[in-house]
């Protein structure tokens, strides 16, 4: 089987021949074809002919599937996916990733399939973020279904980072919530606390104070989150937003170390709170607060300017003396 | 060797293959019977609402708080989406009013209003109450306090009270002021030192938490490795035993002696023939 001196094209030709039947050979010789394709693809990749290497590996994977060698088929399809990513063919990357995952699952290695999806999601996270997010989410779901939620941590972080980079903060918060639920299943308490704090930070960064408050109310009952630094930090941030007090927000961020230990996108977002473009008063009112000191002052001024508004809270003219 | 991912993939493949045999699932059909852009949009939104209601029903039976939190967030998101779509639905309704009787127009308006009410009725755990404060840290002693020896007695030294209640009849002299300043400086340095220690401790705490999670993740992996190594060891032992048997049967001492005797016999016969004809 020594093809050491043959060129890649010769190896390809030999491999193609092995895949067909002849008079002397009534069944295709998939094992030899597989070896020839593998060697040819390696040489083509070294020569920089990535498109052809990708096709060679795909055929190698096909030969593997025919012989029932799904594990190796999955590995070769992963190689195809990484070459497709080098060639910037994102649709093909996703297609190869799915095929590789299906091959691993047929080989009885669902965890490996999920990790393959996650690995490929990481490769395309900047070039094709939506597809990468879908792959990462599916990887997490597969691992959770298989009872291996503990291994989904990296993929959840990746999914959250993708959404933060895309500035889809509500989606990022939801991803972190799912991450928290996954950590709860895996008894990973430290990660759970960080996940929930990240979700609160993401919602506040998006200006959804009411949603952040509701999120805090929902997760505040969870045992692993109660009485933690992360819960205290979340409470102080939400209270500061409810009071529409920008200084209180900044001092809560400065006083808390928990925010520095979050994943990079969330830690960076937390440092920028409160965002200059946000109307703290409106957020506070949406949260059920009173809009803060400035709002109270404005109401007072409106009351004086409006005259006989009949509002019992406003002082009468006699009282101003 | 079946696993859940394998089953899910295969069932998806089967569903795709036999899709055209499935009955068409029509969401709640509109009463008017006239199909236009409004009815299509309305039925797809009703489909979404049905999903949300089903999710809310599932939560009621759920005991895991983390799962409830996640599901509530998804329901709130779904409701916000539907609320965002309502103005578009109303606009579509206005556009498609032509050619309808007054009764049908009223019917549509009441359907949309009813739909809005149904959206708001879906429970999502929302309340605008102020957030629940976390429990205070420790037993609530102030900084600088000490605890007493016995089980019931707690001696606390409240630094703020000490600072407030300086001796009324005391007057500052130069030395006492200098001592006071030195004391304040030392206190500040101590505070800075304590802050540094606190930061270091929080880093250590974070590391400890991460290590705990990582160990919890790797423990089942190590168990699996342990099992597999045990089975590999027993297989190796079996293989070694078989190999030993095979080698013994090929190269036993008895066979070796028989081989040597036969060789001598053949040599003897060869010598005899050589001598007799030589």
Coordinates of C-alpha atoms in Angstrom, one line a residue, chain B residues 42-218:
Chain B
X42 CA -53.5 36.1 12.8
X43 CA -53.4 32.3 12.7
X44 CA -49.5 32.2 12.8
X45 CA -49.6 34.5 15.9
X46 CA -52.2 32.3 17.5
X47 CA -49.9 29.4 16.9
X48 CA -47.2 31.2 18.8
X49 CA -49.6 32.0 21.6
X50 CA -50.5 28.3 21.8
X51 CA -46.9 27.4 22.2
X52 CA -46.5 30.0 25.0
X53 CA -49.5 28.7 26.8
X54 CA -48.2 25.1 26.6
X55 CA -44.9 26.3 28.0
X56 CA -46.6 28.1 30.9
X57 CA -48.5 24.9 31.6
X58 CA -45.3 22.9 31.7
X59 CA -43.7 25.3 34.2
X60 CA -46.5 24.7 36.7
X61 CA -45.4 21.1 37.1
X62 CA -41.7 22.1 37.2
X63 CA -40.0 22.0 40.5
X64 CA -36.5 23.0 39.5
X65 CA -36.2 26.8 40.1
X66 CA -33.4 27.3 37.5
X67 CA -35.6 25.6 34.8
X68 CA -38.6 27.8 35.9
X69 CA -36.4 31.0 35.6
X70 CA -35.3 30.0 32.1
X71 CA -38.8 29.1 31.0
X72 CA -40.2 32.3 32.5
X73 CA -37.7 34.3 30.5
X74 CA -38.6 32.5 27.3
X75 CA -42.3 33.2 27.9
X76 CA -41.7 36.9 28.6
X77 CA -39.7 37.1 25.4
X78 CA -42.5 35.4 23.5
X79 CA -45.0 37.7 25.0
X80 CA -42.9 40.8 24.1
X81 CA -42.6 39.5 20.5
X82 CA -46.4 39.1 20.3
X83 CA -47.0 42.5 21.8
X84 CA -44.7 43.9 19.2
X85 CA -46.6 42.1 16.4
X86 CA -50.0 43.4 17.6
X87 CA -49.7 46.9 16.0
X88 CA -48.7 45.2 12.7
X89 CA -51.7 42.9 13.0
X90 CA -54.1 45.9 13.7
X91 CA -52.6 47.7 10.7
X92 CA -53.1 44.6 8.5
X93 CA -56.7 44.4 9.8
X94 CA -57.3 48.0 8.8
X95 CA -55.9 47.4 5.3
X96 CA -58.0 44.3 4.7
X97 CA -61.3 45.8 5.8
X98 CA -62.5 46.4 2.3
X99 CA -65.2 44.1 1.1
X100 CA -66.3 43.0 4.6
X101 CA -69.7 43.4 6.2
X102 CA -70.0 45.4 9.4
X103 CA -70.5 42.2 11.4
X104 CA -67.3 40.7 10.0
X105 CA -65.4 43.9 10.8
X106 CA -66.6 43.9 14.4
X107 CA -65.8 40.2 14.6
X108 CA -62.2 40.9 13.6
X109 CA -61.8 43.7 16.0
X110 CA -63.1 41.6 18.9
X111 CA -60.8 38.7 17.8
X112 CA -57.8 41.0 18.0
X113 CA -58.8 42.4 21.3
X114 CA -59.4 39.0 22.7
X115 CA -56.0 37.9 21.4
X116 CA -54.4 40.8 23.2
X117 CA -56.1 39.8 26.4
X118 CA -55.0 36.2 26.0
X119 CA -51.4 37.3 25.6
X120 CA -51.6 39.3 28.8
X121 CA -53.2 36.4 30.6
X122 CA -50.2 34.0 30.0
X123 CA -48.5 33.7 33.4
X124 CA -44.8 34.7 33.3
X125 CA -43.9 35.3 36.9
X126 CA -43.7 39.1 36.5
X127 CA -44.3 41.4 39.4
X128 CA -43.1 45.0 39.8
X129 CA -42.3 44.6 43.5
X130 CA -38.9 45.9 44.6
X131 CA -36.2 43.2 44.4
X132 CA -35.7 41.0 47.5
X133 CA -32.6 42.0 49.3
X134 CA -30.1 39.3 50.0
X135 CA -29.6 38.2 53.6
X136 CA -27.0 40.3 55.4
X137 CA -23.5 38.8 55.7
X138 CA -22.5 37.1 59.0
X139 CA -24.2 37.9 62.3
X140 CA -24.5 41.6 61.5
X141 CA -21.6 42.8 63.7
X142 CA -19.9 46.1 62.7
X143 CA -16.4 46.3 61.5
X144 CA -13.9 46.1 64.3
X145 CA -16.3 44.2 66.6
X146 CA -15.4 41.3 68.7
X147 CA -17.5 38.3 69.8
X148 CA -17.7 37.2 73.4
X149 CA -16.6 33.9 74.7
X150 CA -19.8 32.2 75.9
X151 CA -22.6 30.8 73.8
X152 CA -25.0 33.5 74.7
X153 CA -22.9 36.6 75.5
X154 CA -21.7 38.7 72.5
X155 CA -19.5 41.6 73.3
X156 CA -19.4 44.1 70.5
X157 CA -17.2 47.1 70.2
X158 CA -18.8 49.7 68.0
X159 CA -16.0 51.9 66.5
X160 CA -18.5 54.5 65.4
X161 CA -19.8 55.0 68.8
X162 CA -16.3 55.2 70.2
X163 CA -15.5 57.9 67.7
X164 CA -18.7 59.8 68.3
X165 CA -18.6 59.7 72.1
X166 CA -15.2 61.2 72.8
X167 CA -14.7 62.2 76.4
X168 CA -16.7 65.4 76.8
X169 CA -14.2 66.9 79.2
X170 CA -11.1 65.9 77.2
X171 CA -9.1 68.7 75.6
X172 CA -6.6 68.1 72.8
X173 CA -3.0 68.8 73.4
X174 CA -0.2 68.8 70.9
X175 CA 0.8 65.3 71.7
X176 CA -2.7 63.9 71.7
X177 CA -3.3 65.5 68.3
X178 CA -0.1 64.0 66.9
X179 CA -1.1 60.7 68.3
X180 CA -4.5 61.0 66.8
X181 CA -3.1 61.8 63.4
X182 CA -0.7 58.9 63.6
X183 CA -3.6 56.7 64.6
X184 CA -5.7 57.8 61.7
X185 CA -2.8 57.2 59.3
X186 CA -2.2 53.7 60.7
X187 CA -5.9 53.0 60.4
X188 CA -5.9 54.1 56.8
X189 CA -2.9 52.0 56.0
X190 CA -4.5 49.0 57.7
X191 CA -7.7 49.6 55.6
X192 CA -5.7 49.7 52.4
X193 CA -3.9 46.5 53.5
X194 CA -7.2 44.9 54.3
X195 CA -8.6 45.9 50.9
X196 CA -5.7 44.3 49.2
X197 CA -6.1 41.1 51.3
X198 CA -9.8 41.2 50.4
X199 CA -9.1 41.4 46.7
X200 CA -6.6 38.5 47.0
X201 CA -9.1 36.5 48.9
X202 CA -11.8 37.0 46.4
X203 CA -9.4 35.9 43.6
X204 CA -8.7 32.8 45.7
X205 CA -12.4 32.2 46.2
X206 CA -13.0 32.5 42.5
X207 CA -10.2 30.1 41.8
X208 CA -11.5 27.7 44.4
X209 CA -15.0 27.8 42.9
X210 CA -13.6 27.2 39.4
X211 CA -11.5 24.3 40.6
X212 CA -14.5 22.8 42.3
X213 CA -16.6 22.9 39.1
X214 CA -13.7 21.5 37.1
X215 CA -13.2 18.6 39.6
X216 CA -16.9 17.9 39.5
X217 CA -16.7 17.8 35.7
X218 CA -13.7 15.5 35.6

